[in-house]
Short mmCIF file of C-alpha atoms in Angstrom, two decimals:
data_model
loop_
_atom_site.label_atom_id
_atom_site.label_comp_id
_atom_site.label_asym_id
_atom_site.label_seq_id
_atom_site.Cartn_x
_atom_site.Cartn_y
_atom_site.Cartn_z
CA UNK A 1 94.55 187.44 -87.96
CA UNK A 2 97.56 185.60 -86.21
CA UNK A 3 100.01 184.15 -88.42
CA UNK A 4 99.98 180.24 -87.88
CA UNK A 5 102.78 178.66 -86.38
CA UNK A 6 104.97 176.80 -87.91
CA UNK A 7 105.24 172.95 -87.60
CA UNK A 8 108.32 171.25 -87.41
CA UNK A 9 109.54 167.68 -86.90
CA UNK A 10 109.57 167.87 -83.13
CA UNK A 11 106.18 168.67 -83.45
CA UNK A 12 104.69 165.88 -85.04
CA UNK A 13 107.03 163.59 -82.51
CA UNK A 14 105.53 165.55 -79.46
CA UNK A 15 102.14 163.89 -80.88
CA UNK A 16 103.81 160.20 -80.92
CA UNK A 17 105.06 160.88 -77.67
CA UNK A 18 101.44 161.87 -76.37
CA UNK A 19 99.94 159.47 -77.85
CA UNK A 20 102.31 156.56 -76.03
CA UNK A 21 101.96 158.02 -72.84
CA UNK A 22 98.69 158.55 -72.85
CA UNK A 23 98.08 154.78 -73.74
CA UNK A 24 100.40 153.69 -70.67
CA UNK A 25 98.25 155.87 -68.52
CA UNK A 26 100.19 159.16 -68.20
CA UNK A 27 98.34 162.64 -68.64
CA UNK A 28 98.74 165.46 -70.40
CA UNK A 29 96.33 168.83 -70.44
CA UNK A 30 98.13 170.37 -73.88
CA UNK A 31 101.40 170.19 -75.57
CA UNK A 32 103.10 172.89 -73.55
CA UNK A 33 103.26 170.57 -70.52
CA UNK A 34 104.82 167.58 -73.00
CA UNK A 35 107.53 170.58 -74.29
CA UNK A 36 108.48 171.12 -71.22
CA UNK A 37 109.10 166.77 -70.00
CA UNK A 38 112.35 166.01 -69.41
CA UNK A 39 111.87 162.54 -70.96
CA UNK A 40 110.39 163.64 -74.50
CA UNK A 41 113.64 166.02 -75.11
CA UNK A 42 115.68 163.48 -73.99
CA UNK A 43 114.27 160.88 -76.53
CA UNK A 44 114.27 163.71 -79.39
CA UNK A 45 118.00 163.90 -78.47
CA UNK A 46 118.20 160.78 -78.47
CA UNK A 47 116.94 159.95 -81.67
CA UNK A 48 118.83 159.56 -84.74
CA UNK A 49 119.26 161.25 -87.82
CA UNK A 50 117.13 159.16 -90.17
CA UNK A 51 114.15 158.93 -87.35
CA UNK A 52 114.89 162.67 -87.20
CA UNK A 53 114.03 163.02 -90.77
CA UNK A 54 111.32 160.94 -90.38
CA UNK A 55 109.44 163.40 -88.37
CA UNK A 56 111.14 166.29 -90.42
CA UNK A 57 109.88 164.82 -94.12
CA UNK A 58 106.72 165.06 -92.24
CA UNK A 59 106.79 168.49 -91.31
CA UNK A 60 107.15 169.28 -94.55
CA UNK A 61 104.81 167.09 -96.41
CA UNK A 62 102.00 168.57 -94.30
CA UNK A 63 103.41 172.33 -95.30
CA UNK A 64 103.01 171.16 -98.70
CA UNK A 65 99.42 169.70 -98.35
CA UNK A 66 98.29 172.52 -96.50
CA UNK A 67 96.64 174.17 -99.60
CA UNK A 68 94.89 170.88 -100.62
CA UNK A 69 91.36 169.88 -100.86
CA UNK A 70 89.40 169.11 -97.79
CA UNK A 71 86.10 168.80 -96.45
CA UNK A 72 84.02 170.31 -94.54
CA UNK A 73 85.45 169.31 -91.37
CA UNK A 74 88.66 169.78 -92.50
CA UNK A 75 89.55 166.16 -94.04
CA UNK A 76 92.07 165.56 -96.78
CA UNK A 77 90.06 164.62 -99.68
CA UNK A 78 93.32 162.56 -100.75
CA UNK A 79 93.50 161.12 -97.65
CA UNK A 80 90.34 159.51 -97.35
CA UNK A 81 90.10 158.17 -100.56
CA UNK A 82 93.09 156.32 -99.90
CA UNK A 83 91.36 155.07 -96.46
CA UNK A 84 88.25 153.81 -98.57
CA UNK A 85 90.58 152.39 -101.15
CA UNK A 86 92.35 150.26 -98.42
CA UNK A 87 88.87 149.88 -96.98
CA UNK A 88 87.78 147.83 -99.74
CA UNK A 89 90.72 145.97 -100.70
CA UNK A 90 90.82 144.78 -96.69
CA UNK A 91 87.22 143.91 -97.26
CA UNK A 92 87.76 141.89 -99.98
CA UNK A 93 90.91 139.97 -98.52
CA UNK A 94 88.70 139.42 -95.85
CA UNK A 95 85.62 137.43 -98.10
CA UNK A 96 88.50 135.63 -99.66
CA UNK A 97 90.20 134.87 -96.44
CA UNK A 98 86.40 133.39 -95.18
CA UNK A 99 84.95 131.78 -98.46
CA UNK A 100 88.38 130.15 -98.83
CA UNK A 101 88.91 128.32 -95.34
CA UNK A 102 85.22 127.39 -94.84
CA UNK A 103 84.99 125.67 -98.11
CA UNK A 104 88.48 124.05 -97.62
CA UNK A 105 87.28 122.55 -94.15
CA UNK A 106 83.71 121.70 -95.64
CA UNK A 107 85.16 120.06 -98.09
CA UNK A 108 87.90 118.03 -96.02
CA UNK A 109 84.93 117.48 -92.93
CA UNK A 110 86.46 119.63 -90.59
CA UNK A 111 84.10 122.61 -90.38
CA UNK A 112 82.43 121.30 -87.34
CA UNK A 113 86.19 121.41 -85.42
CA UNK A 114 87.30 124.45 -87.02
CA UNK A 115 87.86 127.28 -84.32
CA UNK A 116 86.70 130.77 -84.38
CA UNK A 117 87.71 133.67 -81.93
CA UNK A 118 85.15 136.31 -80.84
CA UNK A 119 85.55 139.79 -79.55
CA UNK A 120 83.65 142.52 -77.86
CA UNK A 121 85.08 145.67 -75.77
CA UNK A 122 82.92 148.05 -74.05
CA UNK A 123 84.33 151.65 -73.41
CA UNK A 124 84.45 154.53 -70.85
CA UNK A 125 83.95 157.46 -73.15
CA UNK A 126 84.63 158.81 -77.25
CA UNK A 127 86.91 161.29 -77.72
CA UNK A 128 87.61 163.24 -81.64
CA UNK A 129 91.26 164.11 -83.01
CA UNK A 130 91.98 166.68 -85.32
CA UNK A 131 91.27 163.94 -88.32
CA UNK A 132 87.53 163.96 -87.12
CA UNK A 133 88.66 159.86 -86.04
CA UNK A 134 86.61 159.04 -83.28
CA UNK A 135 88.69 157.57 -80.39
CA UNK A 136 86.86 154.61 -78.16
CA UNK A 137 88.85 154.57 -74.63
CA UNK A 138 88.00 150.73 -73.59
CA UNK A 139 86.60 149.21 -70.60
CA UNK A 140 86.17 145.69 -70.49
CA UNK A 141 86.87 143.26 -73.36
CA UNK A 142 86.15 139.54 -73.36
CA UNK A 143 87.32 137.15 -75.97
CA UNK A 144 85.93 133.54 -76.49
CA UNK A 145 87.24 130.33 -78.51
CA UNK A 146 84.58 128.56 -80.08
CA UNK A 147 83.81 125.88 -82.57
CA UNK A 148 81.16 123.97 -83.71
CA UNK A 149 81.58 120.64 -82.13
CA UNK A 150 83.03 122.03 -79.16
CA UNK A 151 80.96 125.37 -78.28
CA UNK A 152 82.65 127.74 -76.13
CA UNK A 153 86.17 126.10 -74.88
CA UNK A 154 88.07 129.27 -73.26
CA UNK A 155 87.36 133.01 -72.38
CA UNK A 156 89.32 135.51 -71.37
CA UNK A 157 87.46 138.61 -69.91
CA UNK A 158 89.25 142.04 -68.13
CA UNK A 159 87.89 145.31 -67.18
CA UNK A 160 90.85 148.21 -67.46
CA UNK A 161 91.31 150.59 -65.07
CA UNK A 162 91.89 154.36 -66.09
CA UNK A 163 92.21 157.49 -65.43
CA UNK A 164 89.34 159.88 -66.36
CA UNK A 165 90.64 162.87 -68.31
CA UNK A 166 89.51 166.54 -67.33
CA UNK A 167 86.32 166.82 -69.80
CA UNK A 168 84.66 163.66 -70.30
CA UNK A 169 83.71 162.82 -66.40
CA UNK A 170 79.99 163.29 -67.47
CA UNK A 171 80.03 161.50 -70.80
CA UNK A 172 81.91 158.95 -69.13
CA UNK A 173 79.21 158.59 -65.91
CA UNK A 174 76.19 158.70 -68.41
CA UNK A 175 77.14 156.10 -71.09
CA UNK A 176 78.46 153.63 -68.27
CA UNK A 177 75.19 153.94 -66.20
CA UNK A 178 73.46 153.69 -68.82
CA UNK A 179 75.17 150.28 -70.02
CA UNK A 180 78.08 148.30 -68.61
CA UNK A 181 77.94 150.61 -65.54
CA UNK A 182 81.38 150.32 -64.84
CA UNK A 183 82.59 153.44 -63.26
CA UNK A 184 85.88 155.20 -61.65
CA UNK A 185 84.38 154.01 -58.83
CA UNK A 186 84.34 150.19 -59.21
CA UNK A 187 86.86 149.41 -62.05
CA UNK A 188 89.43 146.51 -62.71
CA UNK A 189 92.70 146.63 -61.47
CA UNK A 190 94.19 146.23 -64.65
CA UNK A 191 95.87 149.18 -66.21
CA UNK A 192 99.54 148.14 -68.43
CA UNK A 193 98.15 147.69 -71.81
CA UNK A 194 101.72 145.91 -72.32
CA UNK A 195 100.50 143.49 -69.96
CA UNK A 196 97.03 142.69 -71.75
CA UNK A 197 98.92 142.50 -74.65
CA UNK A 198 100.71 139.62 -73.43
CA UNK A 199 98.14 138.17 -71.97
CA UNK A 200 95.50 138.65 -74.58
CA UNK A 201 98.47 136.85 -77.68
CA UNK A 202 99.07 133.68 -75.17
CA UNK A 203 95.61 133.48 -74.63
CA UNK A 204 94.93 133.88 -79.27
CA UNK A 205 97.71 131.97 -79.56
CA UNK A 206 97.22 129.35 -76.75
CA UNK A 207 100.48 130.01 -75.46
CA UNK A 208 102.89 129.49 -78.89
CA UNK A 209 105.30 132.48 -78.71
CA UNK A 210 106.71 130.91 -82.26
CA UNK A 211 103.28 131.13 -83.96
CA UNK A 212 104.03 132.81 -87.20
CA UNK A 213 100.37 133.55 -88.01
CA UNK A 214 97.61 134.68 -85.43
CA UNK A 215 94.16 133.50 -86.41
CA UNK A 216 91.62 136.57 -87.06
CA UNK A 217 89.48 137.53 -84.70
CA UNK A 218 85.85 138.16 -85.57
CA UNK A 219 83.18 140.79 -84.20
CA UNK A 220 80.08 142.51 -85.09
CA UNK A 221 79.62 145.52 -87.15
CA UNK A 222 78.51 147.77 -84.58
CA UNK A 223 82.06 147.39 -82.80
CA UNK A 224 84.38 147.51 -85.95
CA UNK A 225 85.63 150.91 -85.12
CA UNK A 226 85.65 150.15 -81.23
CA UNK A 227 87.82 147.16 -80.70
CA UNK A 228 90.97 148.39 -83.06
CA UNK A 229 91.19 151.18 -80.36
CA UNK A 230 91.91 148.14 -77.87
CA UNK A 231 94.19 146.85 -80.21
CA UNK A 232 96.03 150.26 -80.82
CA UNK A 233 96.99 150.95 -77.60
CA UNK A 234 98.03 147.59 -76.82
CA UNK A 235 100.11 146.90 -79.75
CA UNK A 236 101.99 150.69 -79.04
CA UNK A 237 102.19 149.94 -75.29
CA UNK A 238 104.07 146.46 -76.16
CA UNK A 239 105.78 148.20 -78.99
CA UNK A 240 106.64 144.69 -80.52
CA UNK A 241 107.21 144.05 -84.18
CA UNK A 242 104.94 141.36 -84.31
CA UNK A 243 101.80 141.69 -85.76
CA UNK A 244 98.69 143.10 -85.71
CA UNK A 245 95.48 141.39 -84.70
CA UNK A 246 93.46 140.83 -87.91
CA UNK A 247 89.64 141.91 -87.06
CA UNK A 248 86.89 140.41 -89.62
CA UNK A 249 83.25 140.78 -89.85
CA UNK A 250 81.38 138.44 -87.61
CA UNK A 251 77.91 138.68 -90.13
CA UNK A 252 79.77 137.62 -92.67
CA UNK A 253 81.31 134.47 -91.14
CA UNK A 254 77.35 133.45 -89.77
CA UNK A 255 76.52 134.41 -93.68
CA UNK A 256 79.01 131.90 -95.12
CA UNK A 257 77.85 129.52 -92.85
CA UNK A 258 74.55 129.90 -93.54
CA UNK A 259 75.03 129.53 -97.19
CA UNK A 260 77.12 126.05 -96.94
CA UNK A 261 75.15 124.16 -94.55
CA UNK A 262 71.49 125.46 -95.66
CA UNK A 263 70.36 124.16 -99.44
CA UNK A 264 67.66 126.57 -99.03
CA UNK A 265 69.92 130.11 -98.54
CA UNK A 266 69.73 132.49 -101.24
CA UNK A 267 73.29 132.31 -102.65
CA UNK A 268 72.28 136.28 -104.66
CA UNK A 269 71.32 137.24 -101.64
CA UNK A 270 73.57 139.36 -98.92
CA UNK A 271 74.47 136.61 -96.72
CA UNK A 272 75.79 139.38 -94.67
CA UNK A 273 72.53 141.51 -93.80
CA UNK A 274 71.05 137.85 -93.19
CA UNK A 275 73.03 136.80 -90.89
CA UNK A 276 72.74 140.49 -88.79
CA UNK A 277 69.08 140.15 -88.90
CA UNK A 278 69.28 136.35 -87.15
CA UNK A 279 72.13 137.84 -84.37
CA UNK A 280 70.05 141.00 -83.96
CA UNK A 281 66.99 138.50 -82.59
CA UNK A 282 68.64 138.75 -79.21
CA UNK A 283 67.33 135.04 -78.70
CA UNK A 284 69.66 134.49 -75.84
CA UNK A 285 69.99 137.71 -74.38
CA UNK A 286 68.11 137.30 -71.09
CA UNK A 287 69.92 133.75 -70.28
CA UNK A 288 71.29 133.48 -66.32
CA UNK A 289 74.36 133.31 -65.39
CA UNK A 290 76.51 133.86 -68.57
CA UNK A 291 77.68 137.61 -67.44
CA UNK A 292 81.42 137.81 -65.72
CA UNK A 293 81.35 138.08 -62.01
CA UNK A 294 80.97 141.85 -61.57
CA UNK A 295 78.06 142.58 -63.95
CA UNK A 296 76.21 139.47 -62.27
CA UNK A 297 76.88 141.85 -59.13
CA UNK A 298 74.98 144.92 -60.85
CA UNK A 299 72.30 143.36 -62.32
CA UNK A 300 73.59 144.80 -65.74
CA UNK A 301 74.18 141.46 -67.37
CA UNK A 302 72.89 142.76 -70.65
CA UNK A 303 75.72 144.38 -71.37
CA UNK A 304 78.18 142.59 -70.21
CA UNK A 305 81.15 141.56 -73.13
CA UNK A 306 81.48 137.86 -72.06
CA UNK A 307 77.55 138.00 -71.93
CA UNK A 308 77.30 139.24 -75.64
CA UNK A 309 80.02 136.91 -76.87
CA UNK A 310 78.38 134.42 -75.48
CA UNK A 311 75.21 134.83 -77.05
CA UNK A 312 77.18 134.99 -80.37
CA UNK A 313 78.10 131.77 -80.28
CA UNK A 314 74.51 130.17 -78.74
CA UNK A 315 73.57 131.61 -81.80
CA UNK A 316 75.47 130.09 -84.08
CA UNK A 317 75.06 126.58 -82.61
CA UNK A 318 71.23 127.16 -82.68
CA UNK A 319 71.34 127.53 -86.18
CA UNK A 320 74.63 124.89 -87.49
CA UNK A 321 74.61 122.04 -85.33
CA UNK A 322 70.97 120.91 -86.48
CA UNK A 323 72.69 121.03 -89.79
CA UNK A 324 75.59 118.88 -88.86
CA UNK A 325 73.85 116.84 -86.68
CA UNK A 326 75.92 117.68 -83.73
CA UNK A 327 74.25 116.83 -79.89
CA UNK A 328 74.84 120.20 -78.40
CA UNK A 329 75.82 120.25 -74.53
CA UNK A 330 74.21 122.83 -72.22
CA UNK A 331 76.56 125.51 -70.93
CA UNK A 332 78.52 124.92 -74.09
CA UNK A 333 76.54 125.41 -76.89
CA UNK A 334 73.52 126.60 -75.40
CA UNK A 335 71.96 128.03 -72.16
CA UNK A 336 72.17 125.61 -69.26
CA UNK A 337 69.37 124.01 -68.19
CA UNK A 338 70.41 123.65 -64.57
CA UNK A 339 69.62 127.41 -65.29
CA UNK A 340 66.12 127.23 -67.14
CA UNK A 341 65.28 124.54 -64.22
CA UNK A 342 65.91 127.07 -61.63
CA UNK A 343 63.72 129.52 -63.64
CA UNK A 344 61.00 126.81 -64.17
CA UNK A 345 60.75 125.91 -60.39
CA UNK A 346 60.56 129.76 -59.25
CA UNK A 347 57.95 130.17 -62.00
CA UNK A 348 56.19 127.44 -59.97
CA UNK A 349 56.32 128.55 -56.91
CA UNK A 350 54.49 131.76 -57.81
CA UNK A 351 51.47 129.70 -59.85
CA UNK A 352 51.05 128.24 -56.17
CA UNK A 353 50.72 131.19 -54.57
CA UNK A 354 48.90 132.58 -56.89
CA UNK A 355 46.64 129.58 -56.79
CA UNK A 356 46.26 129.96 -52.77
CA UNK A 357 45.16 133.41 -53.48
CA UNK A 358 42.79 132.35 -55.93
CA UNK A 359 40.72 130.66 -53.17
CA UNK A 360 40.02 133.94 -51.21
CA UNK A 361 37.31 136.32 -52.79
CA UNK A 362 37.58 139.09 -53.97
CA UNK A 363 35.88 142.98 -52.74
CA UNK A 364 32.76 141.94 -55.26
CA UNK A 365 32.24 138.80 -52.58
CA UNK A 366 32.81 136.25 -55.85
CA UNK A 367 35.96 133.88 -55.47
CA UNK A 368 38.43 133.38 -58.39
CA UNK A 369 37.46 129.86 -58.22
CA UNK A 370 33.98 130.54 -59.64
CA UNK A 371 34.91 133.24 -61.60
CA UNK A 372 36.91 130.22 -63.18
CA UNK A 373 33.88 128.09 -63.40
CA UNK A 374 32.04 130.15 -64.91
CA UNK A 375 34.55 131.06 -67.84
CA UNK A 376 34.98 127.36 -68.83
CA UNK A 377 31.37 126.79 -69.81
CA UNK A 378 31.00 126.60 -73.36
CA UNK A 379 28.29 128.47 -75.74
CA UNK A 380 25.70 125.43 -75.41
CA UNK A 381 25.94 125.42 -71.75
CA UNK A 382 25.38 128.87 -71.23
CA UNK A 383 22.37 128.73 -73.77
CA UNK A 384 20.91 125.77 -72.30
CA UNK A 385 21.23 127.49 -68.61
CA UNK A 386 19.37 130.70 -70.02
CA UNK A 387 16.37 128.18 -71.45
CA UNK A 388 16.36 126.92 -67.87
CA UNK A 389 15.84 130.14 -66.36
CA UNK A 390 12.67 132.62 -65.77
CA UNK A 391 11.69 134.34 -69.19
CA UNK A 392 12.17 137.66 -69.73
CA UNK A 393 9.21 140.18 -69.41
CA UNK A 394 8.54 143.90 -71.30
CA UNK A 395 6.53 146.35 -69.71
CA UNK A 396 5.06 148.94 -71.85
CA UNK A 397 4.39 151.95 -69.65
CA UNK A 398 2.25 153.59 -72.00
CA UNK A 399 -0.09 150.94 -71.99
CA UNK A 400 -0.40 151.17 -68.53
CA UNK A 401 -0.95 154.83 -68.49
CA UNK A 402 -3.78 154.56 -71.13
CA UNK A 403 -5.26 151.69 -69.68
CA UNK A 404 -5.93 149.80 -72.78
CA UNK A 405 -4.63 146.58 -71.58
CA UNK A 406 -4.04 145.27 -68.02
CA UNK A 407 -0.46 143.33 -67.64
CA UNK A 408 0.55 140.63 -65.30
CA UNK A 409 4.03 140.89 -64.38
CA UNK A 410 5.59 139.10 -61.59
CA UNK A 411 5.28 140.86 -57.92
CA UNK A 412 8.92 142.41 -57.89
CA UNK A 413 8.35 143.84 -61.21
CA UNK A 414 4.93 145.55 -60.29
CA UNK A 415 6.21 146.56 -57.08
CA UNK A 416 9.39 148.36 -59.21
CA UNK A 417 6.59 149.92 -61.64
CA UNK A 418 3.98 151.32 -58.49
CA UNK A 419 6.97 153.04 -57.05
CA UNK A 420 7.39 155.01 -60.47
CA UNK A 421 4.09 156.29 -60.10
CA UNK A 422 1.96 157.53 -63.07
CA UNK A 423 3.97 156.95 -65.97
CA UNK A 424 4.59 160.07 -69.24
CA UNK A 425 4.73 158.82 -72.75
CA UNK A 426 7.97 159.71 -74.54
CA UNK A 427 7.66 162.55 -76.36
CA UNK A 428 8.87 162.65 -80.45
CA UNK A 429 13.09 163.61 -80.40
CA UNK A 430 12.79 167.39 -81.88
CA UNK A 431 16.18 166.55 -83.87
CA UNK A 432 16.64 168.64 -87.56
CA UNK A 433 15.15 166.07 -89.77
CA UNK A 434 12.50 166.28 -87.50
CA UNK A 435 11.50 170.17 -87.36
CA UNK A 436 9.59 170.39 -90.67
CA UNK A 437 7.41 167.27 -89.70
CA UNK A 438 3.72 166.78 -88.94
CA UNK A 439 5.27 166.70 -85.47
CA UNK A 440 5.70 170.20 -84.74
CA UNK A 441 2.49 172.06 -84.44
CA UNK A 442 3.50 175.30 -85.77
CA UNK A 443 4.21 175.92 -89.59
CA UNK A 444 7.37 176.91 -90.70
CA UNK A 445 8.54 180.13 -90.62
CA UNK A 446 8.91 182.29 -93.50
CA UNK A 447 12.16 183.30 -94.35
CA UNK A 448 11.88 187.38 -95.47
CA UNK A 449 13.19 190.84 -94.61
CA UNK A 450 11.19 191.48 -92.36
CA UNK A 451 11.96 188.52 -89.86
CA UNK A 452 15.47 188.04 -90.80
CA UNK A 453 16.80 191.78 -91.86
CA UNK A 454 20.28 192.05 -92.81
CA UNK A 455 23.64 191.98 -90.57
CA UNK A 456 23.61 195.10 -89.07
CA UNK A 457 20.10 196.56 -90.06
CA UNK A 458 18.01 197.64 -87.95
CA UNK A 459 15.62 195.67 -86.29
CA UNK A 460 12.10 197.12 -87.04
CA UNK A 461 10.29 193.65 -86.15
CA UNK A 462 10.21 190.98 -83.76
CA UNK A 463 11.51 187.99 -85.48
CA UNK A 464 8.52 185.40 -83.61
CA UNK A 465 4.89 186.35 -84.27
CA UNK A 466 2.46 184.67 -81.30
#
């Protein structure tokens, strides 16, 4: 077996150096190729002693932890019980953070013009690092202000433009035809995640570079380990020291909601798993004309992020402004009904030509329009209409055979029965609980050697005596 190589500090800073590059768009097939850039040596050079060291204490710590416990996919068992440590103390900064500022602006009457900030990214393709952390590379994110009293005020929406790495052409074609179906062939023409990142802190921050404290941004739970990736590589392409985007749980903000305006929500039960199960109705999904520009194009509005975001926040409004009494406006809080009108009138256009159809009959030579007729009569009419006609007559052929009786039957019916001819009388049904009967002439048979001999004995008789 080979003897592994060792690690050093300039290893561990090739991997920062990949990393950046890759998130400004650059490409690299394997390490050897990053070794060999001009521009990585000349930042290692370039680099002091105490960032050298940085890299360097690395080296070593991960020499050290090289005999320590890990999974079966090779995990540190140390390091991800620290990750589910910080996991839950996030997630309870998080409730605070929520039950906190919702009561404070119940309380003060300002729930209804607080503002909330929703987020959804689509993405290209997954890829795995050597942690078994499962890397989203982003497509098309769309972010929405919205409040109460105000719906939707502003969106911001952007499909990125990238560059396909060798390897994931097919994952990437299957997953975006079969959702957003954006493609190589037909993305944005945005590509500087330095430049979204600008764009996307005016737009959180409405434009206040001096803002000291960004307000969190909420999503669903489905895309809690998809949209940091957006934020990753934009916060390391602006490599700022401002920072981070906070990103809370979008269930439990409808939960909390829930639970202050509504008397009748459980307060022991998971406001959290409520609140999924009312989003995950999909009431709004199929409303026109909420999709950006280019999925409206496709026909894939489904999945469109300022589609989904959207829907969010109809949903929302459909269940809190009842509550507070607020008069919501169409397009705003929700679907338009310039939209539903559009839908109503096509809807009757086709009942007219449906009804002009109606009047032509069918290949049985009966027109819809009596078919019609005849299905809106009630129970009395049709009982009253079969009093009214001619009675109903049985025939009993064996009478007629025996001539016992003579029967007058109307002329088609004796004209039906002469074409017959001489008529037979049923016989008796020879069924099993039938053979042992007076019906059958012949006794039954008597079960012996001699007419049923043994499997494979000869057969000295015949088993029917006439």
């Amino acid at each position: 077996m080979p003897k592994k190589t060792q690690r050093n500090g300039f290893y561990y800073f090739m991997l920062d150096f990949k990393r950046r590059e890759e998130k400004k768009g650059n490409k690299f097939n394997d390490l050897r190729e990053i070794q060999d850039n001009p521009k990585c040596d000349q930042e290692w050079k370039a680099l002091s002693v105490e960032e050298k060291k940085k890299y360097n204490d690395k080296a070593k710590k991960d020499k050290a932890g090289a005999a320590e416990k890990r999974t079966g996919l090779g995990e540190s068992v140390k390091l991800l019980e620290k990750q589910q440590i910080e996991q839950q103390k996030y997630e309870i900064m998080m409730k605070e953070y929520i039950d906190c500022n919702i009561d404070q602006a119940y309380n003060f009457n300002q729930l209804d013009h607080m503002s909330f900030y929703f987020i959804h990214v689509n993405w290209y393709y997954t890829k795995t690092d050597r942690n078994n952390v499962v890397d989203y590379i982003p497509a098309e994110f769309s972010v929405i202000e919205f409040s109460l009293s105000d719906g939707i005020k502003r969106c911001y929406q952007e499909i990125i433009k990238i560059v396909v790495e060798t390897g994931y052409t097919r994952e990437n074609l299957e997953h975006s035809e079969a959702t957003h179906k954006i493609t190589a062939c037909n993305q944005g023409e945005t590509s500087d995640y330095k430049d979204l990142y600008n764009k996307f802190f005016d737009f959180i921050s409405s434009g206040d570079r001096s803002i000291k404290k960004l307000p969190p941004l909420y999503t669903s739970r489905k895309m809690k380990t998809v949209v940091p990736c957006l934020f990753e590589r934009m916060t390391a392409a602006a490599d700022t020291s401002r920072e981070t985007f906070d990103l809370f749980s979008l269930e439990y903000l409808f939960g909390t909601l829930m639970l202050r305006l509504n008397e009748e929500f459980p307060e022991s039960g998971n406001r959290a798993s409520l609140a999924e199960a009312e989003l995950e109705k999909d009431a709004f999904v199929w409303t026109p004309n909420i999709e950006c520009a280019y999925h409206s194009q496709v026909g894939s509005g489904r999945y469109c992020s300022q589609s989904i975001v959207t829907q969010w926040a109809f949903t929302f409004c459909d269940y809190c402004c009842p509550l507070l009494r607020i008069k919501m406006i169409n397009g705003k809080h929700c679907p338009n009904n310039n939209d539903d009108e559009s839908l109503t009138a096509s809807m009757h256009s086709m009942r007219i030509k449906e009804d002009k159809a109606s009047t032509l009959k069918s290949s049985t030579g009966v027109s819809e329009s009596h078919r019609q007729q005849v299905s809106s009569r009630t129970r009395q009419e049709n009982e009253e209409r079969k009093k009214q006609g001619r009675a109903l007559t049985i025939i009993d052929y064996s009478e007629i055979e025996e001539e016992k009786t003579s029967i007058i039957v109307p002329s088609a019916s004796v004209s039906a029965s002469n074409s017959r001819g001489k008529q037979q009388p049923l016989r008796y049904p020879i069924s099993l609980s039938e053979v042992f009967t007076d019906h059958c002439t012949d006794s039954p048979p008597k079960v012996d050697d001699d007419n049923y001999p043994a499997i494979g004995a000869l057969k000295s008789k015949s088993r029917s005596k006439k």
